[in-house]
PQR file of N, CA, C, O and H, with PARSE charges and radii, in Angstrom:
ATOM      1  N   MET A   1     -23.804  21.587   1.570 -0.4000 1.5000
ATOM      2  CA  MET A   1     -22.910  20.457   1.611 -0.0000 2.0000
ATOM      3  C   MET A   1     -23.743  19.215   1.932  0.5500 1.7000
ATOM      4  O   MET A   1     -24.430  19.181   2.953 -0.5500 1.4000
ATOM      5  N   LYS A   2     -23.691  18.212   1.087 -0.4000 1.5000
ATOM      6  CA  LYS A   2     -24.418  16.974   1.308 -0.0000 2.0000
ATOM      7  C   LYS A   2     -23.727  16.153   2.389  0.5500 1.7000
ATOM      8  O   LYS A   2     -22.500  16.062   2.424 -0.5500 1.4000
ATOM      9  H   LYS A   2     -23.133  18.239   0.257  0.4000 1.0000
ATOM     10  N   TYR A   3     -24.536  15.552   3.278 -0.4000 1.5000
ATOM     11  CA  TYR A   3     -23.966  14.748   4.359 -0.0000 2.0000
ATOM     12  C   TYR A   3     -23.493  13.409   3.824  0.5500 1.7000
ATOM     13  O   TYR A   3     -24.222  12.718   3.112 -0.5500 1.4000
ATOM     14  H   TYR A   3     -25.533  15.626   3.249  0.4000 1.0000
ATOM     15  N   THR A   4     -22.291  13.056   4.165 -0.4000 1.5000
ATOM     16  CA  THR A   4     -21.780  11.710   3.929 -0.0000 2.0000
ATOM     17  C   THR A   4     -21.193  11.223   5.242  0.5500 1.7000
ATOM     18  O   THR A   4     -20.707  12.009   6.055 -0.5500 1.4000
ATOM     19  H   THR A   4     -21.699  13.617   4.743  0.4000 1.0000
ATOM     20  N   GLU A   5     -21.246   9.922   5.430 -0.4000 1.5000
ATOM     21  CA  GLU A   5     -20.723   9.335   6.659 -0.0000 2.0000
ATOM     22  C   GLU A   5     -19.252   9.648   6.843  0.5500 1.7000
ATOM     23  O   GLU A   5     -18.504   9.794   5.876 -0.5500 1.4000
ATOM     24  H   GLU A   5     -21.641   9.284   4.770  0.4000 1.0000
ATOM     25  N   LEU A   6     -18.855   9.748   8.083 -0.4000 1.5000
ATOM     26  CA  LEU A   6     -17.429   9.865   8.374 -0.0000 2.0000
ATOM     27  C   LEU A   6     -16.779   8.518   8.095  0.5500 1.7000
ATOM     28  O   LEU A   6     -17.349   7.471   8.400 -0.5500 1.4000
ATOM     29  H   LEU A   6     -19.463   9.630   8.869  0.4000 1.0000
ATOM     30  N   ASN A   7     -15.605   8.550   7.522 -0.4000 1.5000
ATOM     31  CA  ASN A   7     -14.901   7.302   7.257 -0.0000 2.0000
ATOM     32  C   ASN A   7     -13.912   7.023   8.391  0.5500 1.7000
ATOM     33  O   ASN A   7     -13.671   7.892   9.229 -0.5500 1.4000
ATOM     34  H   ASN A   7     -15.143   9.401   7.274  0.4000 1.0000
ATOM     35  N   PRO A   8     -13.341   5.817   8.422 -0.5600 1.5000
ATOM     36  CA  PRO A   8     -12.423   5.472   9.512  0.2800 2.0000
ATOM     37  C   PRO A   8     -11.243   6.436   9.658  0.5500 1.7000
ATOM     38  O   PRO A   8     -10.822   6.734  10.776 -0.5500 1.4000
ATOM     39  N   ALA A   9     -10.717   6.918   8.551 -0.4000 1.5000
ATOM     40  CA  ALA A   9      -9.586   7.853   8.621 -0.0000 2.0000
ATOM     41  C   ALA A   9     -10.003   9.160   9.291  0.5500 1.7000
ATOM     42  O   ALA A   9      -9.253   9.714  10.094 -0.5500 1.4000
ATOM     43  H   ALA A   9     -11.060   6.676   7.643  0.4000 1.0000
ATOM     44  N   GLU A  10     -11.192   9.651   8.962 -0.4000 1.5000
ATOM     45  CA  GLU A  10     -11.682  10.886   9.580 -0.0000 2.0000
ATOM     46  C   GLU A  10     -11.912  10.688  11.078  0.5500 1.7000
ATOM     47  O   GLU A  10     -11.593  11.561  11.885 -0.5500 1.4000
ATOM     48  H   GLU A  10     -11.801   9.201   8.309  0.4000 1.0000
ATOM     49  N   ARG A  11     -12.463   9.545  11.433 -0.4000 1.5000
ATOM     50  CA  ARG A  11     -12.680   9.269  12.859 -0.0000 2.0000
ATOM     51  C   ARG A  11     -11.346   9.191  13.602  0.5500 1.7000
ATOM     52  O   ARG A  11     -11.235   9.660  14.735 -0.5500 1.4000
ATOM     53  H   ARG A  11     -12.723   8.836  10.778  0.4000 1.0000
ATOM     54  N   GLY A  12     -10.348   8.606  12.970 -0.4000 1.5000
ATOM     55  CA  GLY A  12      -9.015   8.557  13.571 -0.0000 2.0000
ATOM     56  C   GLY A  12      -8.405   9.943  13.713  0.5500 1.7000
ATOM     57  O   GLY A  12      -7.746  10.242  14.709 -0.5500 1.4000
ATOM     58  H   GLY A  12     -10.439   8.225  12.050  0.4000 1.0000
ATOM     59  N   THR A  13      -8.627  10.784  12.714 -0.4000 1.5000
ATOM     60  CA  THR A  13      -8.122  12.156  12.767 -0.0000 2.0000
ATOM     61  C   THR A  13      -8.783  12.924  13.903  0.5500 1.7000
ATOM     62  O   THR A  13      -8.118  13.674  14.619 -0.5500 1.4000
ATOM     63  H   THR A  13      -9.162  10.541  11.905  0.4000 1.0000
ATOM     64  N   ILE A  14     -10.087  12.741  14.071 -0.4000 1.5000
ATOM     65  CA  ILE A  14     -10.788  13.394  15.177 -0.0000 2.0000
ATOM     66  C   ILE A  14     -10.173  12.959  16.497  0.5500 1.7000
ATOM     67  O   ILE A  14      -9.891  13.791  17.361 -0.5500 1.4000
ATOM     68  H   ILE A  14     -10.627  12.132  13.490  0.4000 1.0000
ATOM     69  N   GLU A  15      -9.965  11.664  16.653 -0.4000 1.5000
ATOM     70  CA  GLU A  15      -9.345  11.143  17.883 -0.0000 2.0000
ATOM     71  C   GLU A  15      -7.981  11.783  18.126  0.5500 1.7000
ATOM     72  O   GLU A  15      -7.697  12.258  19.225 -0.5500 1.4000
ATOM     73  H   GLU A  15     -10.193  10.989  15.952  0.4000 1.0000
ATOM     74  N   ASP A  16      -7.144  11.791  17.095 -0.4000 1.5000
ATOM     75  CA  ASP A  16      -5.791  12.345  17.237 -0.0000 2.0000
ATOM     76  C   ASP A  16      -5.818  13.826  17.595  0.5500 1.7000
ATOM     77  O   ASP A  16      -5.085  14.270  18.479 -0.5500 1.4000
ATOM     78  H   ASP A  16      -7.375  11.405  16.202  0.4000 1.0000
ATOM     79  N   LEU A  17      -6.662  14.586  16.906 -0.4000 1.5000
ATOM     80  CA  LEU A  17      -6.714  16.025  17.146 -0.0000 2.0000
ATOM     81  C   LEU A  17      -7.298  16.351  18.518  0.5500 1.7000
ATOM     82  O   LEU A  17      -6.877  17.318  19.152 -0.5500 1.4000
ATOM     83  H   LEU A  17      -7.257  14.224  16.188  0.4000 1.0000
ATOM     84  N   LEU A  18      -8.254  15.562  18.978 -0.4000 1.5000
ATOM     85  CA  LEU A  18      -8.786  15.776  20.327 -0.0000 2.0000
ATOM     86  C   LEU A  18      -7.708  15.531  21.374  0.5500 1.7000
ATOM     87  O   LEU A  18      -7.627  16.258  22.363 -0.5500 1.4000
ATOM     88  H   LEU A  18      -8.596  14.776  18.462  0.4000 1.0000
ATOM     89  N   HIS A  19      -6.880  14.512  21.164 -0.4000 1.5000
ATOM     90  CA  HIS A  19      -5.786  14.243  22.103 -0.0000 2.0000
ATOM     91  C   HIS A  19      -4.767  15.382  22.109  0.5500 1.7000
ATOM     92  O   HIS A  19      -4.094  15.619  23.112 -0.5500 1.4000
ATOM     93  H   HIS A  19      -6.946  13.921  20.360  0.4000 1.0000
ATOM     94  N   LEU A  20      -4.662  16.084  20.976 -0.4000 1.5000
ATOM     95  CA  LEU A  20      -3.758  17.234  20.881 -0.0000 2.0000
ATOM     96  C   LEU A  20      -4.424  18.533  21.347  0.5500 1.7000
ATOM     97  O   LEU A  20      -3.832  19.608  21.255 -0.5500 1.4000
ATOM     98  H   LEU A  20      -5.209  15.892  20.161  0.4000 1.0000
ATOM     99  N   LYS A  21      -5.665  18.423  21.849 -0.4000 1.5000
ATOM    100  CA  LYS A  21      -6.420  19.567  22.379 -0.0000 2.0000
ATOM    101  C   LYS A  21      -6.792  20.593  21.307  0.5500 1.7000
ATOM    102  O   LYS A  21      -6.919  21.782  21.599 -0.5500 1.4000
ATOM    103  H   LYS A  21      -6.146  17.550  21.924  0.4000 1.0000
ATOM    104  N   VAL A  22      -6.967  20.131  20.068 -0.4000 1.5000
ATOM    105  CA  VAL A  22      -7.419  21.006  18.984 -0.0000 2.0000
ATOM    106  C   VAL A  22      -8.925  21.200  19.160  0.5500 1.7000
ATOM    107  O   VAL A  22      -9.644  20.241  19.439 -0.5500 1.4000
ATOM    108  H   VAL A  22      -6.864  19.165  19.831  0.4000 1.0000
ATOM    109  N   ASN A  23      -9.405  22.432  18.997 -0.4000 1.5000
ATOM    110  CA  ASN A  23     -10.832  22.676  19.215 -0.0000 2.0000
ATOM    111  C   ASN A  23     -11.671  22.150  18.046  0.5500 1.7000
ATOM    112  O   ASN A  23     -11.161  21.903  16.953 -0.5500 1.4000
ATOM    113  H   ASN A  23      -8.821  23.211  18.770  0.4000 1.0000
ATOM    114  N   VAL A  24     -12.960  21.990  18.306 -0.4000 1.5000
ATOM    115  CA  VAL A  24     -13.868  21.369  17.346 -0.0000 2.0000
ATOM    116  C   VAL A  24     -13.971  22.178  16.059  0.5500 1.7000
ATOM    117  O   VAL A  24     -14.060  21.601  14.974 -0.5500 1.4000
ATOM    118  H   VAL A  24     -13.375  22.191  19.194  0.4000 1.0000
ATOM    119  N   THR A  25     -13.958  23.483  16.161 -0.4000 1.5000
ATOM    120  CA  THR A  25     -14.032  24.322  14.965 -0.0000 2.0000
ATOM    121  C   THR A  25     -12.851  24.049  14.042  0.5500 1.7000
ATOM    122  O   THR A  25     -13.018  23.951  12.826 -0.5500 1.4000
ATOM    123  H   THR A  25     -13.886  23.951  17.042  0.4000 1.0000
ATOM    124  N   GLU A  26     -11.670  23.927  14.611 -0.4000 1.5000
ATOM    125  CA  GLU A  26     -10.478  23.657  13.811 -0.0000 2.0000
ATOM    126  C   GLU A  26     -10.514  22.243  13.234  0.5500 1.7000
ATOM    127  O   GLU A  26     -10.110  22.034  12.091 -0.5500 1.4000
ATOM    128  H   GLU A  26     -11.534  24.007  15.598  0.4000 1.0000
ATOM    129  N   ILE A  27     -10.990  21.277  14.008 -0.4000 1.5000
ATOM    130  CA  ILE A  27     -11.113  19.906  13.496 -0.0000 2.0000
ATOM    131  C   ILE A  27     -12.059  19.898  12.296  0.5500 1.7000
ATOM    132  O   ILE A  27     -11.759  19.289  11.269 -0.5500 1.4000
ATOM    133  H   ILE A  27     -11.319  21.447  14.937  0.4000 1.0000
ATOM    134  N   ALA A  28     -13.191  20.572  12.427 -0.4000 1.5000
ATOM    135  CA  ALA A  28     -14.161  20.644  11.333 -0.0000 2.0000
ATOM    136  C   ALA A  28     -13.542  21.291  10.098  0.5500 1.7000
ATOM    137  O   ALA A  28     -13.757  20.830   8.977 -0.5500 1.4000
ATOM    138  H   ALA A  28     -13.434  21.067  13.261  0.4000 1.0000
ATOM    139  N   ARG A  29     -12.779  22.352  10.302 -0.4000 1.5000
ATOM    140  CA  ARG A  29     -12.138  23.029   9.173 -0.0000 2.0000
ATOM    141  C   ARG A  29     -11.156  22.096   8.475  0.5500 1.7000
ATOM    142  O   ARG A  29     -11.138  22.017   7.247 -0.5500 1.4000
ATOM    143  H   ARG A  29     -12.604  22.726  11.213  0.4000 1.0000
ATOM    144  N   ARG A  30     -10.346  21.396   9.249 -0.4000 1.5000
ATOM    145  CA  ARG A  30      -9.340  20.497   8.664 -0.0000 2.0000
ATOM    146  C   ARG A  30      -9.968  19.337   7.896  0.5500 1.7000
ATOM    147  O   ARG A  30      -9.421  18.876   6.894 -0.5500 1.4000
ATOM    148  H   ARG A  30     -10.361  21.460  10.247  0.4000 1.0000
ATOM    149  N   LEU A  31     -11.124  18.869   8.374 -0.4000 1.5000
ATOM    150  CA  LEU A  31     -11.791  17.745   7.712 -0.0000 2.0000
ATOM    151  C   LEU A  31     -12.805  18.197   6.661  0.5500 1.7000
ATOM    152  O   LEU A  31     -13.413  17.374   5.977 -0.5500 1.4000
ATOM    153  H   LEU A  31     -11.569  19.243   9.187  0.4000 1.0000
ATOM    154  N   ASN A  32     -12.977  19.509   6.543 -0.4000 1.5000
ATOM    155  CA  ASN A  32     -13.968  20.075   5.628 -0.0000 2.0000
ATOM    156  C   ASN A  32     -15.364  19.514   5.927  0.5500 1.7000
ATOM    157  O   ASN A  32     -16.093  19.094   5.029 -0.5500 1.4000
ATOM    158  H   ASN A  32     -12.483  20.177   7.099  0.4000 1.0000
ATOM    159  N   ARG A  33     -15.704  19.523   7.211 -0.4000 1.5000
ATOM    160  CA  ARG A  33     -16.995  19.044   7.701 -0.0000 2.0000
ATOM    161  C   ARG A  33     -17.616  20.128   8.560  0.5500 1.7000
ATOM    162  O   ARG A  33     -16.929  21.031   9.038 -0.5500 1.4000
ATOM    163  H   ARG A  33     -15.112  19.864   7.940  0.4000 1.0000
ATOM    164  N   ARG A  34     -18.914  20.029   8.750 -0.4000 1.5000
ATOM    165  CA  ARG A  34     -19.597  20.980   9.629 -0.0000 2.0000
ATOM    166  C   ARG A  34     -19.268  20.679  11.084  0.5500 1.7000
ATOM    167  O   ARG A  34     -19.057  19.530  11.472 -0.5500 1.4000
ATOM    168  H   ARG A  34     -19.472  19.295   8.362  0.4000 1.0000
ATOM    169  N   ARG A  35     -19.231  21.745  11.875 -0.4000 1.5000
ATOM    170  CA  ARG A  35     -18.964  21.565  13.311 -0.0000 2.0000
ATOM    171  C   ARG A  35     -19.977  20.640  13.957  0.5500 1.7000
ATOM    172  O   ARG A  35     -19.625  19.837  14.821 -0.5500 1.4000
ATOM    173  H   ARG A  35     -19.403  22.678  11.559  0.4000 1.0000
ATOM    174  N   SER A  36     -21.235  20.745  13.545 -0.4000 1.5000
ATOM    175  CA  SER A  36     -22.281  19.913  14.155 -0.0000 2.0000
ATOM    176  C   SER A  36     -22.005  18.428  13.959  0.5500 1.7000
ATOM    177  O   SER A  36     -22.315  17.622  14.837 -0.5500 1.4000
ATOM    178  H   SER A  36     -21.521  21.397  12.843  0.4000 1.0000
ATOM    179  N   ILE A  37     -21.433  18.058  12.831 -0.4000 1.5000
ATOM    180  CA  ILE A  37     -21.097  16.654  12.581 -0.0000 2.0000
ATOM    181  C   ILE A  37     -19.999  16.202  13.531  0.5500 1.7000
ATOM    182  O   ILE A  37     -20.050  15.096  14.068 -0.5500 1.4000
ATOM    183  H   ILE A  37     -21.182  18.713  12.118  0.4000 1.0000
ATOM    184  N   ILE A  38     -19.009  17.058  13.737 -0.4000 1.5000
ATOM    185  CA  ILE A  38     -17.902  16.712  14.635 -0.0000 2.0000
ATOM    186  C   ILE A  38     -18.416  16.609  16.068  0.5500 1.7000
ATOM    187  O   ILE A  38     -18.084  15.661  16.779 -0.5500 1.4000
ATOM    188  H   ILE A  38     -18.968  17.957  13.301  0.4000 1.0000
ATOM    189  N   TYR A  39     -19.228  17.584  16.498 -0.4000 1.5000
ATOM    190  CA  TYR A  39     -19.804  17.533  17.847 -0.0000 2.0000
ATOM    191  C   TYR A  39     -20.630  16.265  18.040  0.5500 1.7000
ATOM    192  O   TYR A  39     -20.518  15.593  19.065 -0.5500 1.4000
ATOM    193  H   TYR A  39     -19.498  18.355  15.921  0.4000 1.0000
ATOM    194  N   ARG A  40     -21.458  15.942  17.052 -0.4000 1.5000
ATOM    195  CA  ARG A  40     -22.304  14.750  17.153 -0.0000 2.0000
ATOM    196  C   ARG A  40     -21.448  13.487  17.261  0.5500 1.7000
ATOM    197  O   ARG A  40     -21.747  12.596  18.056 -0.5500 1.4000
ATOM    198  H   ARG A  40     -21.549  16.488  16.219  0.4000 1.0000
ATOM    199  N   GLU A  41     -20.402  13.416  16.473 -0.4000 1.5000
ATOM    200  CA  GLU A  41     -19.500  12.260  16.509 -0.0000 2.0000
ATOM    201  C   GLU A  41     -18.850  12.118  17.886  0.5500 1.7000
ATOM    202  O   GLU A  41     -18.773  11.016  18.429 -0.5500 1.4000
ATOM    203  H   GLU A  41     -20.159  14.139  15.827  0.4000 1.0000
ATOM    204  N   ILE A  42     -18.390  13.217  18.438 -0.4000 1.5000
ATOM    205  CA  ILE A  42     -17.744  13.181  19.753 -0.0000 2.0000
ATOM    206  C   ILE A  42     -18.759  12.788  20.828  0.5500 1.7000
ATOM    207  O   ILE A  42     -18.459  11.961  21.689 -0.5500 1.4000
ATOM    208  H   ILE A  42     -18.453  14.113  17.997  0.4000 1.0000
ATOM    209  N   THR A  43     -19.946  13.371  20.782 -0.4000 1.5000
ATOM    210  CA  THR A  43     -20.973  13.088  21.782 -0.0000 2.0000
ATOM    211  C   THR A  43     -21.418  11.632  21.729  0.5500 1.7000
ATOM    212  O   THR A  43     -21.557  10.987  22.769 -0.5500 1.4000
ATOM    213  H   THR A  43     -20.189  14.043  20.082  0.4000 1.0000
ATOM    214  N   ARG A  44     -21.640  11.117  20.544 -0.4000 1.5000
ATOM    215  CA  ARG A  44     -22.101   9.735  20.386 -0.0000 2.0000
ATOM    216  C   ARG A  44     -21.069   8.719  20.848  0.5500 1.7000
ATOM    217  O   ARG A  44     -21.427   7.671  21.385 -0.5500 1.4000
ATOM    218  H   ARG A  44     -21.527  11.640  19.699  0.4000 1.0000
ATOM    219  N   ASN A  45     -19.818   9.012  20.648 -0.4000 1.5000
ATOM    220  CA  ASN A  45     -18.787   7.998  20.824 -0.0000 2.0000
ATOM    221  C   ASN A  45     -17.778   8.310  21.919  0.5500 1.7000
ATOM    222  O   ASN A  45     -16.676   7.762  21.925 -0.5500 1.4000
ATOM    223  H   ASN A  45     -19.527   9.864  20.212  0.4000 1.0000
ATOM    224  N   PHE A  46     -18.145   9.180  22.838 -0.4000 1.5000
ATOM    225  CA  PHE A  46     -17.227   9.526  23.915 -0.0000 2.0000
ATOM    226  C   PHE A  46     -17.264   8.447  24.979  0.5500 1.7000
ATOM    227  O   PHE A  46     -18.336   8.067  25.451 -0.5500 1.4000
ATOM    228  H   PHE A  46     -19.040   9.626  22.833  0.4000 1.0000
ATOM    229  N   TYR A  47     -16.104   7.957  25.355 -0.4000 1.5000
ATOM    230  CA  TYR A  47     -15.981   6.925  26.392 -0.0000 2.0000
ATOM    231  C   TYR A  47     -15.683   7.612  27.712  0.5500 1.7000
ATOM    232  O   TYR A  47     -14.796   8.462  27.798 -0.5500 1.4000
ATOM    233  H   TYR A  47     -15.233   8.265  24.972  0.4000 1.0000
ATOM    234  N   ASN A  48     -16.436   7.233  28.746 -0.4000 1.5000
ATOM    235  CA  ASN A  48     -16.255   7.845  30.056 -0.0000 2.0000
ATOM    236  C   ASN A  48     -16.286   6.760  31.124  0.5500 1.7000
ATOM    237  O   ASN A  48     -17.247   5.996  31.208 -0.5500 1.4000
ATOM    238  H   ASN A  48     -17.156   6.542  28.676  0.4000 1.0000
ATOM    239  N   ASP A  49     -15.241   6.690  31.936 -0.4000 1.5000
ATOM    240  CA  ASP A  49     -15.150   5.692  33.002 -0.0000 2.0000
ATOM    241  C   ASP A  49     -14.657   6.378  34.268  0.5500 1.7000
ATOM    242  O   ASP A  49     -13.542   6.900  34.307 -0.5500 1.4000
ATOM    243  H   ASP A  49     -14.460   7.311  31.868  0.4000 1.0000
ATOM    244  N   ASP A  50     -15.490   6.376  35.300 -0.4000 1.5000
ATOM    245  CA  ASP A  50     -15.126   7.035  36.556 -0.0000 2.0000
ATOM    246  C   ASP A  50     -13.948   6.356  37.247  0.5500 1.7000
ATOM    247  O   ASP A  50     -13.167   7.015  37.933 -0.5500 1.4000
ATOM    248  H   ASP A  50     -16.395   5.953  35.269  0.4000 1.0000
ATOM    249  N   GLU A  51     -13.817   5.052  37.070 -0.4000 1.5000
ATOM    250  CA  GLU A  51     -12.738   4.320  37.733 -0.0000 2.0000
ATOM    251  C   GLU A  51     -11.399   4.451  37.008  0.5500 1.7000
ATOM    252  O   GLU A  51     -10.338   4.350  37.624 -0.5500 1.4000
ATOM    253  H   GLU A  51     -14.451   4.517  36.512  0.4000 1.0000
ATOM    254  N   LEU A  52     -11.459   4.676  35.699 -0.4000 1.5000
ATOM    255  CA  LEU A  52     -10.235   4.837  34.903 -0.0000 2.0000
ATOM    256  C   LEU A  52     -10.322   6.112  34.064  0.5500 1.7000
ATOM    257  O   LEU A  52     -10.416   6.039  32.839 -0.5500 1.4000
ATOM    258  H   LEU A  52     -12.321   4.759  35.199  0.4000 1.0000
ATOM    259  N   PRO A  53     -10.293   7.277  34.709 -0.5600 1.5000
ATOM    260  CA  PRO A  53     -10.484   8.531  33.973  0.2800 2.0000
ATOM    261  C   PRO A  53      -9.413   8.795  32.919  0.5500 1.7000
ATOM    262  O   PRO A  53      -9.646   9.560  31.983 -0.5500 1.4000
ATOM    263  N   GLU A  54      -8.245   8.173  33.058 -0.4000 1.5000
ATOM    264  CA  GLU A  54      -7.202   8.386  32.044 -0.0000 2.0000
ATOM    265  C   GLU A  54      -7.590   7.788  30.690  0.5500 1.7000
ATOM    266  O   GLU A  54      -6.978   8.107  29.671 -0.5500 1.4000
ATOM    267  H   GLU A  54      -8.056   7.552  33.818  0.4000 1.0000
ATOM    268  N   LEU A  55      -8.604   6.924  30.682 -0.4000 1.5000
ATOM    269  CA  LEU A  55      -9.071   6.335  29.424 -0.0000 2.0000
ATOM    270  C   LEU A  55     -10.214   7.116  28.789  0.5500 1.7000
ATOM    271  O   LEU A  55     -10.643   6.788  27.682 -0.5500 1.4000
ATOM    272  H   LEU A  55      -9.101   6.666  31.510  0.4000 1.0000
ATOM    273  N   ASN A  56     -10.711   8.139  29.469 -0.4000 1.5000
ATOM    274  CA  ASN A  56     -11.812   8.922  28.926 -0.0000 2.0000
ATOM    275  C   ASN A  56     -11.389   9.588  27.625  0.5500 1.7000
ATOM    276  O   ASN A  56     -10.279  10.107  27.505 -0.5500 1.4000
ATOM    277  H   ASN A  56     -10.362   8.405  30.368  0.4000 1.0000
ATOM    278  N   GLY A  57     -12.292   9.562  26.657 -0.4000 1.5000
ATOM    279  CA  GLY A  57     -11.999  10.224  25.397 -0.0000 2.0000
ATOM    280  C   GLY A  57     -12.785   9.630  24.248  0.5500 1.7000
ATOM    281  O   GLY A  57     -13.645   8.769  24.437 -0.5500 1.4000
ATOM    282  H   GLY A  57     -13.193   9.140  26.754  0.4000 1.0000
ATOM    283  N   SER A  58     -12.481  10.099  23.068 -0.4000 1.5000
ATOM    284  CA  SER A  58     -13.112   9.624  21.850 -0.0000 2.0000
ATOM    285  C   SER A  58     -12.111   8.756  21.106  0.5500 1.7000
ATOM    286  O   SER A  58     -10.967   9.157  20.891 -0.5500 1.4000
ATOM    287  H   SER A  58     -11.783  10.799  22.914  0.4000 1.0000
ATOM    288  N   TYR A  59     -12.542   7.575  20.717 -0.4000 1.5000
ATOM    289  CA  TYR A  59     -11.655   6.628  20.042 -0.0000 2.0000
ATOM    290  C   TYR A  59     -12.210   6.307  18.661  0.5500 1.7000
ATOM    291  O   TYR A  59     -13.336   5.827  18.532 -0.5500 1.4000
ATOM    292  H   TYR A  59     -13.471   7.249  20.892  0.4000 1.0000
ATOM    293  N   GLY A  60     -11.422   6.573  17.642 -0.4000 1.5000
ATOM    294  CA  GLY A  60     -11.859   6.415  16.260 -0.0000 2.0000
ATOM    295  C   GLY A  60     -12.306   5.016  15.901  0.5500 1.7000
ATOM    296  O   GLY A  60     -13.329   4.855  15.236 -0.5500 1.4000
ATOM    297  H   GLY A  60     -10.508   6.964  17.747  0.4000 1.0000
ATOM    298  N   MET A  61     -11.570   3.994  16.323 -0.4000 1.5000
ATOM    299  CA  MET A  61     -11.919   2.627  15.963 -0.0000 2.0000
ATOM    300  C   MET A  61     -13.212   2.189  16.647  0.5500 1.7000
ATOM    301  O   MET A  61     -14.040   1.513  16.037 -0.5500 1.4000
ATOM    302  H   MET A  61     -10.739   4.125  16.863  0.4000 1.0000
ATOM    303  N   VAL A  62     -13.384   2.570  17.896 -0.4000 1.5000
ATOM    304  CA  VAL A  62     -14.630   2.256  18.613 -0.0000 2.0000
ATOM    305  C   VAL A  62     -15.796   2.970  17.934  0.5500 1.7000
ATOM    306  O   VAL A  62     -16.875   2.398  17.783 -0.5500 1.4000
ATOM    307  H   VAL A  62     -12.712   3.120  18.391  0.4000 1.0000
ATOM    308  N   ALA A  63     -15.579   4.206  17.530 -0.4000 1.5000
ATOM    309  CA  ALA A  63     -16.620   4.972  16.842 -0.0000 2.0000
ATOM    310  C   ALA A  63     -17.004   4.300  15.532  0.5500 1.7000
ATOM    311  O   ALA A  63     -18.185   4.247  15.187 -0.5500 1.4000
ATOM    312  H   ALA A  63     -14.702   4.671  17.652  0.4000 1.0000
ATOM    313  N   GLN A  64     -16.026   3.791  14.803 -0.4000 1.5000
ATOM    314  CA  GLN A  64     -16.296   3.125  13.530 -0.0000 2.0000
ATOM    315  C   GLN A  64     -17.112   1.850  13.752  0.5500 1.7000
ATOM    316  O   GLN A  64     -18.057   1.583  13.011 -0.5500 1.4000
ATOM    317  H   GLN A  64     -15.067   3.834  15.083  0.4000 1.0000
ATOM    318  N   MET A  65     -16.755   1.069  14.762 -0.4000 1.5000
ATOM    319  CA  MET A  65     -17.504  -0.161  15.058 -0.0000 2.0000
ATOM    320  C   MET A  65     -18.925   0.167  15.498  0.5500 1.7000
ATOM    321  O   MET A  65     -19.871  -0.526  15.121 -0.5500 1.4000
ATOM    322  H   MET A  65     -15.987   1.286  15.364  0.4000 1.0000
ATOM    323  N   SER A  66     -19.076   1.212  16.286 -0.4000 1.5000
ATOM    324  CA  SER A  66     -20.395   1.640  16.736 -0.0000 2.0000
ATOM    325  C   SER A  66     -21.258   2.080  15.551  0.5500 1.7000
ATOM    326  O   SER A  66     -22.448   1.768  15.497 -0.5500 1.4000
ATOM    327  H   SER A  66     -18.308   1.775  16.591  0.4000 1.0000
ATOM    328  N   ALA A  67     -20.665   2.792  14.618 -0.4000 1.5000
ATOM    329  CA  ALA A  67     -21.394   3.244  13.430 -0.0000 2.0000
ATOM    330  C   ALA A  67     -21.830   2.057  12.582  0.5500 1.7000
ATOM    331  O   ALA A  67     -22.937   2.054  12.045 -0.5500 1.4000
ATOM    332  H   ALA A  67     -19.699   3.045  14.662  0.4000 1.0000
ATOM    333  N   ALA A  68     -20.976   1.054  12.456 -0.4000 1.5000
ATOM    334  CA  ALA A  68     -21.312  -0.135  11.671 -0.0000 2.0000
ATOM    335  C   ALA A  68     -22.492  -0.879  12.292  0.5500 1.7000
ATOM    336  O   ALA A  68     -23.385  -1.341  11.582 -0.5500 1.4000
ATOM    337  H   ALA A  68     -20.076   1.056  12.892  0.4000 1.0000
ATOM    338  N   VAL A  69     -22.491  -0.992  13.616 -0.4000 1.5000
ATOM    339  CA  VAL A  69     -23.599  -1.655  14.316 -0.0000 2.0000
ATOM    340  C   VAL A  69     -24.878  -0.851  14.133  0.5500 1.7000
ATOM    341  O   VAL A  69     -25.946  -1.415  13.893 -0.5500 1.4000
ATOM    342  H   VAL A  69     -21.766  -0.616  14.193  0.4000 1.0000
ATOM    343  N   HIS A  70     -24.767   0.465  14.247 -0.4000 1.5000
ATOM    344  CA  HIS A  70     -25.928   1.343  14.107 -0.0000 2.0000
ATOM    345  C   HIS A  70     -26.534   1.225  12.702  0.5500 1.7000
ATOM    346  O   HIS A  70     -27.755   1.181  12.558 -0.5500 1.4000
ATOM    347  H   HIS A  70     -23.900   0.923  14.442  0.4000 1.0000
ATOM    348  N   LEU A  71     -25.697   1.175  11.684 -0.4000 1.5000
ATOM    349  CA  LEU A  71     -26.189   1.088  10.309 -0.0000 2.0000
ATOM    350  C   LEU A  71     -26.794  -0.279  10.003  0.5500 1.7000
ATOM    351  O   LEU A  71     -27.707  -0.383   9.183 -0.5500 1.4000
ATOM    352  H   LEU A  71     -24.704   1.211  11.802  0.4000 1.0000
ATOM    353  N   ALA A  72     -26.295  -1.325  10.652 -0.4000 1.5000
ATOM    354  CA  ALA A  72     -26.795  -2.673  10.415 -0.0000 2.0000
ATOM    355  C   ALA A  72     -28.178  -2.890  11.032  0.5500 1.7000
ATOM    356  O   ALA A  72     -28.927  -3.767  10.603 -0.5500 1.4000
ATOM    357  H   ALA A  72     -25.553  -1.240  11.318  0.4000 1.0000
ATOM    358  N   ALA A  73     -28.502  -2.094  12.029 -0.4000 1.5000
ATOM    359  CA  ALA A  73     -29.790  -2.278  12.736 -0.0000 2.0000
ATOM    360  C   ALA A  73     -30.958  -1.767  11.927  0.5500 1.7000
ATOM    361  O   ALA A  73     -32.101  -1.846  12.376 -0.5500 1.4000
ATOM    362  H   ALA A  73     -27.893  -1.382  12.377  0.4000 1.0000
TER
END
């Protein structure tokens, strides 16, 4: 399978499914992507705040903006 970038819709789907507590293997299956890509996306774009733990998580729009900045560099 050739690697292609995740698009905004896929990043949003990852965010939604993580909030629903769907495991990474199932997310990868639903998006027809490798698990490693999903894990990498979550690891790169996971937000963590000790003062506001209720905001911890992966956010699709933030991930998309981060990817755009990364590609522009």
